[in-house]
CSV table of C-alpha atoms in Angstrom, one decimal:
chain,number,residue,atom,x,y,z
A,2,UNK,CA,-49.2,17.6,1.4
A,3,UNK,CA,-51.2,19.1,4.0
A,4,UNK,CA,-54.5,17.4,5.3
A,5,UNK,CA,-57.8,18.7,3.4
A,6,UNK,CA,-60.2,17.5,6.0
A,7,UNK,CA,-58.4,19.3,8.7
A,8,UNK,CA,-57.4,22.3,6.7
A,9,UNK,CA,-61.8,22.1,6.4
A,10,UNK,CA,-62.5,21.4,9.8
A,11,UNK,CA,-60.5,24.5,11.2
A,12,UNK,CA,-61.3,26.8,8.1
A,13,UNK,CA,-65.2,25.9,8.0
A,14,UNK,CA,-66.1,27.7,11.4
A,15,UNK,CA,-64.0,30.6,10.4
A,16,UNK,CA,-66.0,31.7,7.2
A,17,UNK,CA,-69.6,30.9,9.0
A,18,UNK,CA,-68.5,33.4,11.6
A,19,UNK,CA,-67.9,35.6,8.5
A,20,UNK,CA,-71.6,34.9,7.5
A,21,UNK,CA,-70.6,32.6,4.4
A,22,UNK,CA,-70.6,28.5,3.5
A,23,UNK,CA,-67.6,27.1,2.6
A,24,UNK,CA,-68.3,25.2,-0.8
A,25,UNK,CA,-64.3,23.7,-1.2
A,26,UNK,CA,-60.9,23.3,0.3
A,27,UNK,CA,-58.5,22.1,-2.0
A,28,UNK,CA,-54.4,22.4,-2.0
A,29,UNK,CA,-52.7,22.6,-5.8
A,30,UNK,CA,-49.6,22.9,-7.1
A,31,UNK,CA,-47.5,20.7,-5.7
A,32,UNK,CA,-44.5,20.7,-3.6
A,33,UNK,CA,-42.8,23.3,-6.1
A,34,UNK,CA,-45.7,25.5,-6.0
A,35,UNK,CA,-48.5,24.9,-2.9
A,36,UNK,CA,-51.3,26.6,-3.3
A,37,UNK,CA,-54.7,26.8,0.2
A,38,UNK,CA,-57.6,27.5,-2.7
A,39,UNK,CA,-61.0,28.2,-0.6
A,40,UNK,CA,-63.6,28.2,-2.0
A,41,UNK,CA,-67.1,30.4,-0.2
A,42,UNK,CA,-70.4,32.2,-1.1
A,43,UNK,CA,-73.1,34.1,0.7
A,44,UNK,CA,-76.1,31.4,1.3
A,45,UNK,CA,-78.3,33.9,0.6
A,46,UNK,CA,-77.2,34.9,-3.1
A,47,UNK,CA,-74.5,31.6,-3.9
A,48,UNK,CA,-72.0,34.5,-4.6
A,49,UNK,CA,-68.6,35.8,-3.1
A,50,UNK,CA,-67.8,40.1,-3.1
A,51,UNK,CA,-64.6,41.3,-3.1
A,52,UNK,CA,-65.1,42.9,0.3
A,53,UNK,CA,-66.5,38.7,1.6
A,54,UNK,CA,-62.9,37.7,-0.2
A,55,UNK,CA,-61.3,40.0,1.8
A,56,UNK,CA,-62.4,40.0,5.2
A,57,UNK,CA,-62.1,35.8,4.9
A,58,UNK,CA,-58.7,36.0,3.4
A,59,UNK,CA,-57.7,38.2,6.3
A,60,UNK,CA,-59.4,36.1,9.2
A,61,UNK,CA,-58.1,32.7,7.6
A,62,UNK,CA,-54.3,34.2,7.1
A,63,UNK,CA,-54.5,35.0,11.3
A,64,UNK,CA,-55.6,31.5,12.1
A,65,UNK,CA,-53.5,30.0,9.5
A,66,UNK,CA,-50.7,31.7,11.0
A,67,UNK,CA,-51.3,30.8,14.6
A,68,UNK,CA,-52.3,27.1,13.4
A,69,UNK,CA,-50.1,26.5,11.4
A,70,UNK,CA,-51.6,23.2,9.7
A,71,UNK,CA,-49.2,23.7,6.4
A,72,UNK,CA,-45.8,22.3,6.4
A,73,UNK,CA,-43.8,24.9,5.0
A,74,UNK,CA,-44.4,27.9,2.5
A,75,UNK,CA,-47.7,28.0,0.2
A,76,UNK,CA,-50.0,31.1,-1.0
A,77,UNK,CA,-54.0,31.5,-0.3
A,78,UNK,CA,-56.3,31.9,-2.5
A,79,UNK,CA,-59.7,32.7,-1.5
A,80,UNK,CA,-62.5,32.8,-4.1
A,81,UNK,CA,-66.1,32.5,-5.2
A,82,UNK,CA,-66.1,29.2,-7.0
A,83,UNK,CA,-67.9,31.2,-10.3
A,84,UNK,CA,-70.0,30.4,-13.0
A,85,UNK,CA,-69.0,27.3,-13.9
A,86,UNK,CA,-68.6,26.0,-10.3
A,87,UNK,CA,-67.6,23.0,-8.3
A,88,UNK,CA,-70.5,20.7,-7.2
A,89,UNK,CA,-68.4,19.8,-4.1
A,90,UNK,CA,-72.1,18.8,-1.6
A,91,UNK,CA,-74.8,16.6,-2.2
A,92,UNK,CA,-77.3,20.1,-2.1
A,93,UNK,CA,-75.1,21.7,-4.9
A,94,UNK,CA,-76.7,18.8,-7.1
A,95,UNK,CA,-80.4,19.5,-6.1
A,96,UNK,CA,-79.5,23.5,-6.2
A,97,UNK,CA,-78.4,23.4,-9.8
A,98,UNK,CA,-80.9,20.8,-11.0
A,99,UNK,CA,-82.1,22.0,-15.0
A,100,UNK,CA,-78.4,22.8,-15.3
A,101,UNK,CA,-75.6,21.0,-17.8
A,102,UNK,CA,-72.8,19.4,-15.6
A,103,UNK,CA,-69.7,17.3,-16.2
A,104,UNK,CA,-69.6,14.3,-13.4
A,105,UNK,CA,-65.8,12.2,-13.0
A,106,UNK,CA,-66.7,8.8,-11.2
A,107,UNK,CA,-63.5,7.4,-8.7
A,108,UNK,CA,-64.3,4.2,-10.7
A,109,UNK,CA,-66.5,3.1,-13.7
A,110,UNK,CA,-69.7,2.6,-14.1
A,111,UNK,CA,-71.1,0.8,-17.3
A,112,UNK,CA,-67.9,1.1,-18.9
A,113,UNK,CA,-67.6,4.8,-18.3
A,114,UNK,CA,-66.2,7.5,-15.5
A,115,UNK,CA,-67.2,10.9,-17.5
A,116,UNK,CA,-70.8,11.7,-18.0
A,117,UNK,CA,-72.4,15.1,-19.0
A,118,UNK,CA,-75.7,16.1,-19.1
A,119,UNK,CA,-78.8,18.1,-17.5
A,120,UNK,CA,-78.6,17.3,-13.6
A,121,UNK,CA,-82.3,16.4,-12.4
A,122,UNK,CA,-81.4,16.2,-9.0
A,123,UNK,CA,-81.1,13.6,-6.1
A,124,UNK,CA,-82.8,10.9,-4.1
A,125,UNK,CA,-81.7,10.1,-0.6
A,126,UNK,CA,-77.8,9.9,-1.2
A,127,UNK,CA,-78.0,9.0,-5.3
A,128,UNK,CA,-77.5,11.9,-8.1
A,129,UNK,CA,-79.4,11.8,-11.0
A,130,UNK,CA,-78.6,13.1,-14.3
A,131,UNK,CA,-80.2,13.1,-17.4
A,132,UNK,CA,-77.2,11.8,-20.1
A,133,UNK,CA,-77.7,12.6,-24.1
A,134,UNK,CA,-77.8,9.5,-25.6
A,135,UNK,CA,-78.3,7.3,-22.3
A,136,UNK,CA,-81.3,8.8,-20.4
A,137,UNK,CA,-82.0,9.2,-16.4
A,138,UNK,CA,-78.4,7.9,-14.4
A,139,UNK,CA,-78.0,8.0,-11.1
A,140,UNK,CA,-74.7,7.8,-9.3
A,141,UNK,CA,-74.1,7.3,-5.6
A,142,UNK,CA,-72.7,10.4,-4.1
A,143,UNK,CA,-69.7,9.0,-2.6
A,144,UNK,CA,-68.4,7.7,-5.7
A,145,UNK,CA,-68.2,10.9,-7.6
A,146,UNK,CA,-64.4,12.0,-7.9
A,147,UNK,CA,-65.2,16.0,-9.4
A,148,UNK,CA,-68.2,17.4,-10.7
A,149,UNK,CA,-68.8,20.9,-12.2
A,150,UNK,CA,-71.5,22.9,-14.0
A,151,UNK,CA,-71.2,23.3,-18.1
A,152,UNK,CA,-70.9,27.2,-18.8
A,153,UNK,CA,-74.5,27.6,-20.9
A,154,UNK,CA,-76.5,30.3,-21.2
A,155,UNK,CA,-79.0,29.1,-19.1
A,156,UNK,CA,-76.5,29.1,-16.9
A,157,UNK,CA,-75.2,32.5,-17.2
A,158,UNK,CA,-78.8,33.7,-17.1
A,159,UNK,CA,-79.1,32.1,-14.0
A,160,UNK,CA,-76.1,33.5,-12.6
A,161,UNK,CA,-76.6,37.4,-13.4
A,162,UNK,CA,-75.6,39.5,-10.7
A,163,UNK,CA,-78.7,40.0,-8.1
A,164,UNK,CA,-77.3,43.8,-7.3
A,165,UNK,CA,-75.7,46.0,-9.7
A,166,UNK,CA,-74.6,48.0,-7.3
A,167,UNK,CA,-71.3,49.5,-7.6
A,168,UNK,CA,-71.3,49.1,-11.3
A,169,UNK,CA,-71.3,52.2,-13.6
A,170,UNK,CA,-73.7,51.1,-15.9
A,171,UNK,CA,-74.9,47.7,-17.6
A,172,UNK,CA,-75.8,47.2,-21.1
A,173,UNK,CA,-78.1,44.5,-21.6
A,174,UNK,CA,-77.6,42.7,-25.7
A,175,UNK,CA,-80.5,44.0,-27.6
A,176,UNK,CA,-81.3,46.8,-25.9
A,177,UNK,CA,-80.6,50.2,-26.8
């Protein structure tokens, strides 16, 4: 399986030239099946256009290509990592503070790897996150394995489109 830190390292300039932040770089699939997934928004609205997709697909297939990093055959997949996103960087859990997530610890902590519940932010290098049930926990950063928002309408609220340009109309629930 290819390396994901270098695969990050020589991909991460590549979308800042193309204005955006890289928020993941993860290979799936397998050997039968390998699939690049990258994973990048706009800093200034946290989401991805199809014309951003583009352009980034296209600049990462040419350096891809002459790199060649990836031992053998495998597809790219460049995306905005939606709604219900990855929290992938210690910002991503002070961005979406107020917000349901799901958090998988590498190891246990009182017993238990999963938690979900409201993220209230962090301190220093620590998450904290408000657990039904439990109350304020806080978990070191580098012991989370995968965390990812809960799709809520807060969170969809949240989320709404900043521009609806390009759409042919919107038709908001309620409203006539």
């Amino acid at each position: 399986m290819a390396d994901v830190a270098l695969l990050t390292r020589l991909i991460e300039p590549a979308a800042k030239a193309e204005g955006l932040e890289l928020v993941r770089v993860k290979m799936m699939g397998g050997k039968s099946d390998p699939t690049l997934q990258v994973m990048a928004e706009r800093p200034d609205t946290r989401q991805l256009t199809l014309e951003d997709c583009g352009r980034l697909s296209r600049r990462l297939s040419d350096l891809l290509d002459e790199t060649d990093p990836i031992e053998g055959a495998y597809r790219l997949e460049v995306s905005s990592p939606g709604i219900d996103r990855p929290l992938t960087r210690l910002r991503d859990f002070e961005d979406w503070k107020g917000h349901e997530a799901k958090i998988s610890l590498a190891e246990p902590q009182d017993g238990r790897k999963q938690f979900t519940g409201d993220l209230i932010g962090v301190t220093g290098d620590t998450i904290l996150i408000d657990v039904q049930n439990i109350g304020e926990t806080r978990f070191p950063f580098d012991k989370v394995h995968s965390a990812k928002l809960l799709m809520t309408d807060r969170l969809i609220e949240a989320t709404a489109p900043l521009s609806a340009e390009g759409a042919d109309s919107i038709k908001v629930e309620g409203q006539d």
